[in-house]
XYZ file of C-alpha atoms in Angstrom:
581
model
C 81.679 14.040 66.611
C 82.394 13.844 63.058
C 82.597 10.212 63.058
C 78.948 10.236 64.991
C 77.702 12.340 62.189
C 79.040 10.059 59.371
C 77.188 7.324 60.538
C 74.197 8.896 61.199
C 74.241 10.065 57.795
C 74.788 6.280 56.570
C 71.483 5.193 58.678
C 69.611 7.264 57.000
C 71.072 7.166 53.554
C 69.994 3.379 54.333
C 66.595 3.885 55.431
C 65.745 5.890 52.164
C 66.938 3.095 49.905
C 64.906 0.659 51.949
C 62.086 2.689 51.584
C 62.557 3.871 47.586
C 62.966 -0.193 46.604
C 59.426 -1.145 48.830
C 58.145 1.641 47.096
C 59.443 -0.052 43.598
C 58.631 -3.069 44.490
C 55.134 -2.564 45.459
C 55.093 -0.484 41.748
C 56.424 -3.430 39.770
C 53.688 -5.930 41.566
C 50.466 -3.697 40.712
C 51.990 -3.069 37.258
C 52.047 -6.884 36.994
C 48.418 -7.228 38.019
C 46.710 -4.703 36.305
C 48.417 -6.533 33.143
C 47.385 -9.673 33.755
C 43.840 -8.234 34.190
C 43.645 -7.000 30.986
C 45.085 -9.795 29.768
C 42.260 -11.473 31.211
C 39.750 -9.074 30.018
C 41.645 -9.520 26.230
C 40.921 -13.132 27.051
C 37.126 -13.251 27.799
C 36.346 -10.667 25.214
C 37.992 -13.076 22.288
C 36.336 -16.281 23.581
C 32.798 -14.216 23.852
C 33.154 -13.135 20.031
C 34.557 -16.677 18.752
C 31.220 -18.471 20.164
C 29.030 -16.073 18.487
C 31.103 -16.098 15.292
C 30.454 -19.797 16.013
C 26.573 -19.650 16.801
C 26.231 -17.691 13.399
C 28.379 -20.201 11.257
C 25.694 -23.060 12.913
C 22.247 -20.849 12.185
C 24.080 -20.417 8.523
C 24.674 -23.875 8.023
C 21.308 -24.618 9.823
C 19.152 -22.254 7.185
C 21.069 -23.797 4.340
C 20.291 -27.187 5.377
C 17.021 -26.803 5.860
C 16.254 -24.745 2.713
C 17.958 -27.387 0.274
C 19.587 -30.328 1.851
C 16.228 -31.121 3.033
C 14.670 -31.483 -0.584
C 17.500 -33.354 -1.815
C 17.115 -36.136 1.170
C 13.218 -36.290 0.980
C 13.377 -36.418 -2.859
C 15.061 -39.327 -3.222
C 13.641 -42.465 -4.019
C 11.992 -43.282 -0.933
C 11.971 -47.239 0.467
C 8.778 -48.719 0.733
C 6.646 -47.535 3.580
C 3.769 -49.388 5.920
C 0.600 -49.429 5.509
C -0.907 -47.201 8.601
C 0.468 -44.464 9.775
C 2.588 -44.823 13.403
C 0.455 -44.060 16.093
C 2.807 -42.345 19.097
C 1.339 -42.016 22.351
C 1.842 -38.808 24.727
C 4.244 -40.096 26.786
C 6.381 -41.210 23.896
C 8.491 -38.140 23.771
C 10.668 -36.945 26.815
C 9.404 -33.475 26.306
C 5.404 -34.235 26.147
C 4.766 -31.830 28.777
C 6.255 -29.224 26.420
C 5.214 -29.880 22.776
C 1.593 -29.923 22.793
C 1.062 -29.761 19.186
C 3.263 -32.870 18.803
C 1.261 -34.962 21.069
C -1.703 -34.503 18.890
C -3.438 -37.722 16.909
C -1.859 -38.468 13.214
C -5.059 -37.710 11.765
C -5.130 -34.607 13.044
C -1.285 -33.576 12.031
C -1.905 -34.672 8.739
C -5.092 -31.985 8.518
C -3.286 -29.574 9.212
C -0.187 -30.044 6.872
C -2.755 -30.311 4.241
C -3.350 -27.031 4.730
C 0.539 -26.011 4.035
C 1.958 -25.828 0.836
C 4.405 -28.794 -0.123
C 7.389 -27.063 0.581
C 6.788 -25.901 4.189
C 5.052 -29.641 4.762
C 8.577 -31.037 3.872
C 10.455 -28.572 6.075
C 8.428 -29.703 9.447
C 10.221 -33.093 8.849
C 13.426 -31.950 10.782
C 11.775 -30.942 13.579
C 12.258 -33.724 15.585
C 11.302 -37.761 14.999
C 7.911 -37.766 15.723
C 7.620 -35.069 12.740
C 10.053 -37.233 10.003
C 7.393 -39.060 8.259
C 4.005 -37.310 8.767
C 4.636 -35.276 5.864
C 4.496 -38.593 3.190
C 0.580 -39.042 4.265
C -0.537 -35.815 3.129
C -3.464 -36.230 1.343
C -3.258 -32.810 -0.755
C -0.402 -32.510 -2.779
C 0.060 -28.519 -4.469
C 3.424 -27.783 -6.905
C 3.912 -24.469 -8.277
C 6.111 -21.694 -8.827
C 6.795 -21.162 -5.558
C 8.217 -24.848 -5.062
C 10.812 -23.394 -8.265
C 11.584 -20.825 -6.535
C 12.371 -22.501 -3.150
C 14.405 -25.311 -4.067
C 15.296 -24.820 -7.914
C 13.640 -28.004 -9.136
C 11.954 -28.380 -12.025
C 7.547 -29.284 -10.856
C 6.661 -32.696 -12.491
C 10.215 -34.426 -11.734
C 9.659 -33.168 -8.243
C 6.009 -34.086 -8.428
C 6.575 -38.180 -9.969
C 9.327 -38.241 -6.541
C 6.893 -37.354 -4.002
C 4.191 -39.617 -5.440
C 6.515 -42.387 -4.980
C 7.177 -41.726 -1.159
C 3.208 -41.498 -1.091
C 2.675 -44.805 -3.490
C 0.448 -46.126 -0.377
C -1.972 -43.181 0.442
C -4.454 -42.223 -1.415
C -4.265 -38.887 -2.141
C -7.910 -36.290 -2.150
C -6.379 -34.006 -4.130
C -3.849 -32.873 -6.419
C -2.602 -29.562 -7.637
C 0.338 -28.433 -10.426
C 1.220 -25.076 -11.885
C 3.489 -25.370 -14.601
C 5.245 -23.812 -16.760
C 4.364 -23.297 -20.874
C 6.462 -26.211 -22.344
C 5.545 -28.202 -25.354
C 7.758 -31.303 -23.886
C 5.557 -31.907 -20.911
C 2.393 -33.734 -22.656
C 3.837 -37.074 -22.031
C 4.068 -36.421 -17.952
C 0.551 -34.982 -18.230
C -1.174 -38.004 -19.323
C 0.945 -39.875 -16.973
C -0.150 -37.488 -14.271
C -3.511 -38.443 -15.245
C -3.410 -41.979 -15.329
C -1.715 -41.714 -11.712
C -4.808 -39.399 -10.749
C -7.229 -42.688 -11.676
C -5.290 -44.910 -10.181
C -4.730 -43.493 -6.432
C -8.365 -42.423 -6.586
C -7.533 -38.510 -6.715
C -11.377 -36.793 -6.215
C -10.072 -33.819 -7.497
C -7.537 -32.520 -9.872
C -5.956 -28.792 -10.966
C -3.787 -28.439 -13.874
C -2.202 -25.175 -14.593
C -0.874 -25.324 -18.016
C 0.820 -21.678 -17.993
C 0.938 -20.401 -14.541
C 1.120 -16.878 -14.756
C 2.593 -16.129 -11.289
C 5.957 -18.024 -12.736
C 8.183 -15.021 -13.345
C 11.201 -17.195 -14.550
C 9.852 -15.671 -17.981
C 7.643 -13.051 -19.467
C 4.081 -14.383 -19.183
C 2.345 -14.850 -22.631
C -1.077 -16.353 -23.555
C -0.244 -19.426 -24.515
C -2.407 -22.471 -25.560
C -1.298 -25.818 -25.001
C -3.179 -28.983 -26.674
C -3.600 -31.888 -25.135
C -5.486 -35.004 -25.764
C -5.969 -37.366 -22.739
C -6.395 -40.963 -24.541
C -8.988 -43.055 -23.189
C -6.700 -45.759 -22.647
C -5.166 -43.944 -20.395
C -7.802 -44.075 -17.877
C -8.516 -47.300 -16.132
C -11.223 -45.963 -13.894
C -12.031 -42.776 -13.026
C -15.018 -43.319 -10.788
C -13.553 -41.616 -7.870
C -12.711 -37.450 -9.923
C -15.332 -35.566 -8.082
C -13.826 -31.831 -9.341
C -11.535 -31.097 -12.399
C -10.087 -27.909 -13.141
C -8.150 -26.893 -16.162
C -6.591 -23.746 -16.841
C -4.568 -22.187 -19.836
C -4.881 -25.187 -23.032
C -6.860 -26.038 -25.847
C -9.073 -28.727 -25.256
C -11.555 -31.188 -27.615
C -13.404 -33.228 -25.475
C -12.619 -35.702 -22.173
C -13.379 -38.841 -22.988
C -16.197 -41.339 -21.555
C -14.743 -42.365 -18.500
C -15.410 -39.635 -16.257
C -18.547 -40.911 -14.502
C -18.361 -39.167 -11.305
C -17.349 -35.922 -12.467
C -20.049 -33.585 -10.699
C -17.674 -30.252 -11.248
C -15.306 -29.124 -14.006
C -14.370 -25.361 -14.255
C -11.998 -24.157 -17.559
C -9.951 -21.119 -17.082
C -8.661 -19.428 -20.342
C -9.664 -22.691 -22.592
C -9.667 -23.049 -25.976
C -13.028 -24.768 -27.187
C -14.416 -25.819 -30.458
C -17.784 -25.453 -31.250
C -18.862 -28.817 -29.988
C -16.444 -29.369 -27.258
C -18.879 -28.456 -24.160
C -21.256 -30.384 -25.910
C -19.064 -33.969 -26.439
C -17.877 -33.117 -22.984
C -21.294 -32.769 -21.448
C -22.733 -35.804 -23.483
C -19.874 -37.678 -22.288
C -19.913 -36.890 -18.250
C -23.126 -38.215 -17.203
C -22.947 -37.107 -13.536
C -21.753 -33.616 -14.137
C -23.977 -30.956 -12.155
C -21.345 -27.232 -12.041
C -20.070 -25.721 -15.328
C -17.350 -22.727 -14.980
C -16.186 -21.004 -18.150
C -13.405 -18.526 -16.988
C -12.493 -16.176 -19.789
C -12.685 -18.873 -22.591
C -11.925 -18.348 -26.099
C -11.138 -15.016 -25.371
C -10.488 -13.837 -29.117
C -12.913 -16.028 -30.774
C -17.251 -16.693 -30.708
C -17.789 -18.745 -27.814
C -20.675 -21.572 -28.343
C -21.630 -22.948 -25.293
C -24.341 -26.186 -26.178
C -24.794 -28.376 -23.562
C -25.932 -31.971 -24.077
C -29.303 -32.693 -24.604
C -29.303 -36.009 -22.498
C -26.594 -33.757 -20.096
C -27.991 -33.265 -16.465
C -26.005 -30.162 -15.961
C -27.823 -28.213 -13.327
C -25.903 -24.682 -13.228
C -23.763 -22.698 -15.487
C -21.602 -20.060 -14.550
C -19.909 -17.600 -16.947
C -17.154 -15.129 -15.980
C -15.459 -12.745 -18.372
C -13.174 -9.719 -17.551
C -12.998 -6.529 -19.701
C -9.609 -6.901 -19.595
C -9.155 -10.410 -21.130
C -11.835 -10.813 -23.249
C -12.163 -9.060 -26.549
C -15.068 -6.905 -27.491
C -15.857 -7.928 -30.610
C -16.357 -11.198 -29.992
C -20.245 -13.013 -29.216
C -21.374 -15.032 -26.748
C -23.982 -18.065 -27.331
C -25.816 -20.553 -24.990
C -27.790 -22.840 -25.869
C -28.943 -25.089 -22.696
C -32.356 -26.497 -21.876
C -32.402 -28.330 -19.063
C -30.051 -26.036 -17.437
C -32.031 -25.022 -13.832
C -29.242 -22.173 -12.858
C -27.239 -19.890 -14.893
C -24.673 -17.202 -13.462
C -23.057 -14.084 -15.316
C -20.303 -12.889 -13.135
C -17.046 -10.361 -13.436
C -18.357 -8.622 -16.496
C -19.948 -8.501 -20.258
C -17.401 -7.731 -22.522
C -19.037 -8.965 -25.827
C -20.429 -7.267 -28.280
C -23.493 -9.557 -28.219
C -24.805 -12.525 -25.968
C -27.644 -14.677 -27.298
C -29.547 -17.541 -25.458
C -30.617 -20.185 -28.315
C -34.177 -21.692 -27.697
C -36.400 -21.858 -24.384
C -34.081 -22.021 -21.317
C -36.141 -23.159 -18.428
C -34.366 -21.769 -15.545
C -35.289 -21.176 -12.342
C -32.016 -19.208 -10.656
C -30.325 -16.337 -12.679
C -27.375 -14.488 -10.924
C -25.944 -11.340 -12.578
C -23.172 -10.735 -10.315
C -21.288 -8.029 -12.489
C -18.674 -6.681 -9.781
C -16.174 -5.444 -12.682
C -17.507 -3.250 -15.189
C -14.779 -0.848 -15.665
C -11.686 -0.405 -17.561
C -8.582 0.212 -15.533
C -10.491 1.094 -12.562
C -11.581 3.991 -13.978
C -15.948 4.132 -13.735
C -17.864 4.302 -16.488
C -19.346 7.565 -17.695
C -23.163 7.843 -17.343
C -25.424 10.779 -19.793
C -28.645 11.085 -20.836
C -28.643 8.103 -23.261
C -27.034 6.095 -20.834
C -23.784 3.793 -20.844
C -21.684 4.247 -24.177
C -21.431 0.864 -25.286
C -23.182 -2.833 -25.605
C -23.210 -3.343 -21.659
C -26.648 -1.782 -21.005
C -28.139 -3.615 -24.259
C -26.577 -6.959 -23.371
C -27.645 -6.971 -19.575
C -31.059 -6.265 -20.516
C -31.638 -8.700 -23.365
C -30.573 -11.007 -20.991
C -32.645 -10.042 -17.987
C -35.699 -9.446 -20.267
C -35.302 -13.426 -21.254
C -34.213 -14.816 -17.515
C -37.607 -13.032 -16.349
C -39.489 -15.937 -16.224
C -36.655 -17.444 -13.307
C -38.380 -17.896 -9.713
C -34.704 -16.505 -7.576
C -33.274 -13.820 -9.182
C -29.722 -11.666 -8.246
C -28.349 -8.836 -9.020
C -25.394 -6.409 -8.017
C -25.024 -2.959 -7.498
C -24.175 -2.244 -11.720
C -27.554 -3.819 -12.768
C -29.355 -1.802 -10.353
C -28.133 1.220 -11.389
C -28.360 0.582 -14.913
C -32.250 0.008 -14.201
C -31.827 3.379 -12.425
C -31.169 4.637 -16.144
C -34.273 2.747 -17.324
C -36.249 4.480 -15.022
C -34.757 8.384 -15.886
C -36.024 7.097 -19.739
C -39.338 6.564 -18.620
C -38.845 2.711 -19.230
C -41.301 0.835 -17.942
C -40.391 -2.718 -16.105
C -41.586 -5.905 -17.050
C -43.402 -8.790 -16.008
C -41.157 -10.874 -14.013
C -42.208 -14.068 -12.570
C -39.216 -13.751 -9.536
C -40.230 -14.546 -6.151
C -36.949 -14.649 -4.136
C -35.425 -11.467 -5.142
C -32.051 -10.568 -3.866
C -30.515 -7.214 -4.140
C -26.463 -6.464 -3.104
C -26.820 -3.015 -2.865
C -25.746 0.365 -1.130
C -28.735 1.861 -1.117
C -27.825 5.075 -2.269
C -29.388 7.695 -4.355
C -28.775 6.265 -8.257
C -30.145 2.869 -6.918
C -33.142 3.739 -5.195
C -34.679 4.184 -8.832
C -33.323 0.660 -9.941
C -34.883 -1.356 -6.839
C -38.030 0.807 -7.517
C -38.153 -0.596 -11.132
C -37.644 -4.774 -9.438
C -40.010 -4.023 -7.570
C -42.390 -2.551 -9.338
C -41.927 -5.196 -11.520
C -42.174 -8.393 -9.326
C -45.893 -8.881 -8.795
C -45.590 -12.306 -7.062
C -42.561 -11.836 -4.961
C -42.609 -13.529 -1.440
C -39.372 -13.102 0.005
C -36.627 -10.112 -0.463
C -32.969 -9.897 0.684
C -31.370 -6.866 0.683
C -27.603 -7.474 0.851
C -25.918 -4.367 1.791
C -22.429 -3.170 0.394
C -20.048 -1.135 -1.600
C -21.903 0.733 -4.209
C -20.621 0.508 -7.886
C -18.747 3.252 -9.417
C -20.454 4.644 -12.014
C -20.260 8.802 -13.121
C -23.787 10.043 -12.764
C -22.114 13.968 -12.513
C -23.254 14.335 -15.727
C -26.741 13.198 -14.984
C -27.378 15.938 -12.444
C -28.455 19.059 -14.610
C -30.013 16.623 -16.607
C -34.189 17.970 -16.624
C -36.622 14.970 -17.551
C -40.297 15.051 -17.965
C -42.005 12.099 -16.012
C -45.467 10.502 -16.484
C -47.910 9.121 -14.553
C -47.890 5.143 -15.046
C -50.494 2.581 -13.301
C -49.590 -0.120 -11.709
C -51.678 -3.012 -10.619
C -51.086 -4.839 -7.457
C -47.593 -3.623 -5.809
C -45.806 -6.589 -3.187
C -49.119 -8.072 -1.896
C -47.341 -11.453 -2.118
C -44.376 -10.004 0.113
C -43.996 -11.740 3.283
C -40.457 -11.390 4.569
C -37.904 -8.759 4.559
C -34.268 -9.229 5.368
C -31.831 -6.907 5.363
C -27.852 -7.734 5.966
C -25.488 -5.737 6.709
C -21.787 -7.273 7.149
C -19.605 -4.028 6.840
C -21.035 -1.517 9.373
C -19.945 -0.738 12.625
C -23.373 -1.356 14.531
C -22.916 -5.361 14.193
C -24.487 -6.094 17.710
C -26.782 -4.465 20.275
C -28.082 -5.561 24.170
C -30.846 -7.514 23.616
C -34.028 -6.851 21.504
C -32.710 -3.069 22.028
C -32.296 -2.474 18.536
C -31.318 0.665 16.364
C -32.558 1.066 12.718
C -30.952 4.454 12.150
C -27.208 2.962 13.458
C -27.989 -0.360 11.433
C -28.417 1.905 8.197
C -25.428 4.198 8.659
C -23.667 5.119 6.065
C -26.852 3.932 3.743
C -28.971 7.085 3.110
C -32.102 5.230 1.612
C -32.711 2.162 3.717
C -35.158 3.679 5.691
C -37.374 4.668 2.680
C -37.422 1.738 1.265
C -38.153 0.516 4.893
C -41.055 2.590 4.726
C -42.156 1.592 1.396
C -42.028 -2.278 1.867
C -44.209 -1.995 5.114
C -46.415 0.466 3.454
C -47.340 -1.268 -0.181
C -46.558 -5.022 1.643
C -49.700 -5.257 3.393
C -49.182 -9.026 3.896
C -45.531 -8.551 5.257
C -45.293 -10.865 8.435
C -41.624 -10.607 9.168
C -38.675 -7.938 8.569
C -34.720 -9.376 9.850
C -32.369 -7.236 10.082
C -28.468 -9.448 10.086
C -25.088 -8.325 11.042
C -21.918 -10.333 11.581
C -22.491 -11.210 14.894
C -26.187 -11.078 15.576
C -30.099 -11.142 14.056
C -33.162 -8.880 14.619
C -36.500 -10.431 13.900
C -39.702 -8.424 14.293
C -43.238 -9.042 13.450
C -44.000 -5.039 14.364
C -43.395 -2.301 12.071
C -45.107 0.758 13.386
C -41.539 2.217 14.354
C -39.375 1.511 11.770
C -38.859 3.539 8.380
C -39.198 7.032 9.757
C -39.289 9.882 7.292
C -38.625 12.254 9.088
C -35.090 11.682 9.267
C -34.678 11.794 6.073
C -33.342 15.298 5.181
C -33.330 15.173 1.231
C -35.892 13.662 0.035
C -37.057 13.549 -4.101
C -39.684 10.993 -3.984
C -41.100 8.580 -1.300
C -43.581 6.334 -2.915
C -42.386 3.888 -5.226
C -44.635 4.704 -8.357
C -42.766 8.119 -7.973
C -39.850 7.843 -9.558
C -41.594 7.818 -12.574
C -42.921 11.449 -12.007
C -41.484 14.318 -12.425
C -40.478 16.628 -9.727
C -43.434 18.814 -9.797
C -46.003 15.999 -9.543
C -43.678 13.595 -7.032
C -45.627 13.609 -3.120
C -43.606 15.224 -0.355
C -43.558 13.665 3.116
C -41.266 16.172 5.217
C-alpha cells in the first residue's frame, strides 16, 4: 500500500511539471511575439518619420532652388536663340488632358507673363519644358526693388543679362527702378541707345525709387544728359516717363513721342520749352511735383502741338512759397489735379482752351480737413482756384471735384455773384450734400449756354463747416437772366451705392439717391428751370435708366429739411427763401 501510494504521488508530481513547463512555454512564446510586434511597430514608426524628414529636406532644397539657383542659370549669358517662337501642339505633352493652361497658343502665354513681374516670369521656367523658354519673349520687361530683394542682384547688370537672352524680340516696353547712384549714367545712356535700337514704344526710368528700403530715402536729383549721338532712331518711343533727375532738354530725335510725364524733375526755365520745340509729335504733358522748392515756368513751344497739360502737386511735396507759371497757347486741355500748394499760379497771355479739369482730391494736410469760417479757407487755396477758374471760363467742358464746389459754396454765403462762363458740358463729382448744394447753384447759375450736365456722384470732401453753422448772413435778392434753357440732357452716375440694378424700366429715384440728401432737389430744379430738357439718365455699375418723362421724379415732399428749393435762393436770406413742404 505504501509502495501504491509512492507512485501515485510520482504521477502526479509528474503531471504538474508537465503542466507548469506548457504553461512556461506558452509564456516565453507570447513574450516573444508581443516583442517582435513592437519591434515592428518601432520599425514602421522610424521609416514613417525618415521619409518626411526626407520630403522636407526635398521642398527645402526645392524652395532654395527655385528662389536663387534659378536666377543664376537664366542670367547667364544665354546662346543665341531662333527667330519664332516654338509652336507646341496639344497633344505634345503626355499630360494635355490635365494642363490646360499649358496647351494654350505662345501668343497667348506670353500676354499673360507680361502681366507678371520679371521675377515670377523667370520662376514659371521650371515648371516643366513647354514653360523653359516662354519667359525670353516677353515683351515687357519691369526691374525694381523687388527684383533686389528677391535674388540680391544689383538692377542694370541684371537688366543688360536679360536683354541679351531677348537680343531677338522686340521688346513694347521697358521699366527700371533704381537706386540713387552717381556711377550709373554711363548704363543709362546705354539703356537708351538699346531702347532705340529694339524699337522700345515706351520707356520708365526711376532714378531714386523710393520703395528701395536698402537705405533711407532722400530727395535726390540726378543729372543726366542723353547725347544725341546716342540715338540712332527713335521713331518707334510712343510714351516716356522720367522720375526723380534733373533734366535740360531731350534732344531732336524723338519724333514719335506723343506722351512724356516727369515725376519730381528738376527743370530750367526753358527746358519744357526746348523739349516741346524739339518733339514735334508730342500731344500729353504730366508735371508730377516738379521743382518742388523752386518757381516752376512751364512755356510750351510756340510751333509745339501739345494738346493737353496736366499738373499735379501734393501739399506734402511741394513748398508753399513757391509760384506756378504757364504760359501755353495752343494748348486745347489743361488739368490741375492732387492739389494747389503755391502761393501763386499765373497763366501768361490768352490760353485758348477748350477742356479745364480741376480735379483737387487732396487738399489737406495730414489728413486732417481744412477749417472753414466766415472769411473762408485760411490760406492762398481759395484765391488761387478762383483766379484760375475766373480765366478757364471761357473753356466749352469744364470739371470740377467736390473741394471746388464747396469752395463756391463759400462764394455764395459772401454774396458772390458767379460769372459768365461760356461751359457747355459741365461735369460735377459730387456728394450732393448740404455745403455743395450752394456751389452747384453758383455753376449753374452761372452757365447760361450749357447743353449737357453730368453729375458724378461720390465721396464728399472733408472740409469743417462746424464753424459756419451759427454763422447769421444777410442775403439779397439778385436777377438772373435766362437760367438752363440750353439744357438738354441730364445724367446722373452713381458707382458706389447699393441700388446698382433694378427689374426692368421699374426704377427707384429715392433708392438711386440714398445716402445723397439733395439729389432730388436738384432733380427738381433741373426739370423745373430746364424747360428744353429732353432726356435725364440715371447710371449705375451694372445698368442705365433713360427717360424722356419727368412728372414723377424730384419729389419734395420727401425732403424733410429743407432751406431753400429754387436755385436763385441761396442767395436769400432765410426770411425771404420760398418754402415748398
Amino acid at each position: 500500500m505504501l509502495i501504491l501510494k509512492d507512485r501515485n504521488l510520482e504521477g502526479a508530481q509528474i503531471v504538474r511539471y508537465q503542466k507548469s513547463a506548457i504553461i512556461k512555454r506558452e509564456v516565453r512564446e507570447s513574450d516573444f511575439l508581443v516583442g517582435r510586434s513592437i519591434n515592428c511597430y518601432r520599425c514602421a514608426i522610424i521609416h514613417l518619420v525618415n521619409t518626411i524628414l526626407i520630403c522636407m529636406l526635398s521642398l527645402l532644397m526645392l524652395s532654395v532652388v527655385w528662389s536663387t539657383n534659378s536666377y543664376n542659370f537664366f542670367l547667364m549669358d544665354c546662346p543665341q536663340l531662333s527667330s519664332k517662337c516654338p509652336r507646341h501642339s496639344a497633344t505634345s505633352d503626355d499630360n494635355c488632358d490635365l494642363d490646360y493652361i499649358s496647351n494654350l497658343h505662345d501668343d497667348i502665354l506670353i500676354q499673360i507673363l507680361d502681366k507678371l513681374p520679371m521675377e515670377e516670369a523667370v520662376d514659371t521656367s521650371l515648371l516643366s519644358k513647354r514653360w523653359k523658354d516662354v519667359w525670353r519673349y516677353k515683351k515687357k520687361v519691369e526691374l525694381g526693388y523687388q527684383w533686389v530683394q528677391r535674388t540680391g542682384k544689383k538692377v542694370l547688370p541684371s537688366l543688360f543679362k536679360i536683354f541679351r537672352a531677348l537680343r531677338e524680340q522686340n521688346i513694347h516696353s521697358i521699366s527700371v527702378s533704381l537706386r540713387y547712384d552717381l556711377s550709373m549714367l554711363t548704363e543709362i545712356q546705354s539703356l537708351i541707345a538699346y531702347a532705340s535700337v529694339k524699337n522700345v514704344e515706351e520707356l520708365y526710368i526711376d532714378f531714386n525709387d523710393r520703395n528701395d528700403r536698402r537705405s533711407r530715402w532722400r530727395r535726390r536729383y540726378i543729372s543726366v544728359l542723353i547725347p544725341e549721338c546716342e540715338l540712332s532712331q527713335c521713331s518707334s518711343l510712343v510714351k516716356l516717363s522720367l522720375k526723380s533727375l534733373q533734366l535740360e532738354t531731350l534732344p531732336p530725335r524723338f519724333e514719335a513721342l506723343r506722351e512724356l510725364f516727369l515725376e519730381r524733375v528738376k527743370l530750367a526755365e526753358d527746358s519744357l520749352e526746348n523739349i516741346t520745340n524739339n518733339c514735334p509729335s508730342l500731344a500729353l504733358l504730366s508735371l508730377t511735383n516738379c521743382n518742388p522748392n523752386a518757381d516752376l515756368k512751364v512755356i510750351i513751344g510756340a510751333n509745339s502741338n501739345l494738346r493737353c497739360l496736366v499738373i499735379r502737386e501734393e501739399l506734402s511735396e511741394v513748398q508753399n512759397m513757391t509760384e506756378l507759371c504757364i504760359r501755353a497757347t495752343n494748348v486745347k486741355a489743361i488739368e490741375f489735379a492732387l492739389a494747389l500748394p503755391r502761393k501763386a499760379y499765373q497763366i501768361e497771355g490768352t490760353l485758348v482752351c477748350s477742356e479745364a479739369t480741376f480735379r483737387l482730391n487732396q487738399m489737406h494736410r495730414s489728413r486732417q480737413a481744412m477749417r472753414v469760417t466766415s472769411l473762408g479757407i485760411n490760406g492762398k487755396f481759395t484765391k488761387n482756384f478762383l483766379g484760375l477758374l475766373r480765366t478757364l471760363r471761357a473753356a466749352e467742358v469744364l470739371t470740377l471735384s467736390s473741394w471746388c464746389i464747396q469752395v463756391l459754396s463759400i462764394e455764395v454765403v459772401k454774396l458772390q455773384q458767379p460769372p459768365i462762363f461760356e461751359v457747355r458740358h459741365l461735369i460735377l463729382e459730387t456728394g450732393l450734400i448740404r455745403w455743395e448744394f450752394r456751389g452747384i447753384a453758383y455753376m449753374l447759375l452761372g452757365c447760361y449756354k450749357l447743353e449737357n450736365l453730368l453729375i458724378v456722384m461720390g465721396a464728399p470732401a472733408e472740409l469743417k463747416f462746424e464753424y459756419m453753422e451759427n454763422v447769421k448772413y444777410y442775403g439779397i435778392t439778385m436777377s438772373f437772366g435766362k437760367i438752363l434753357q440750353d439744357l438738354t440732357i441730364v445724367e446722373f452716375r452713381n458707382y458706389s451705392g447699393n441700388y446698382q440694378t433694378w427689374d426692368g424700366d421699374d426704377f427707384n429715384e429715392i433708392q438711386f439717391f440714398a445716402g445723397f440728401e439733395f439729389g432730388s432737389l436738384l432733380v427738381w430744379n433741373l426739370k423745373t428751370y430746364a424747360t428744353g430738357l429732353k432726356k435725364l439718365v440715371f447710371t449705375t455699375g451694372k445698368k442705365r435708366f433713360e427717360t424722356s418723362q419727368f412728372e414723377g421724379f424730384g419729389d419734395l415732399f420727401s425732403f424733410t429739411h429743407l432751406d431753400y428749393c429754387q436755385l436763385p435762393c441761396v442767395y436769400r436770406s432765410a426770411e425771404y427763401r420760398c418754402y415748398h413742404r
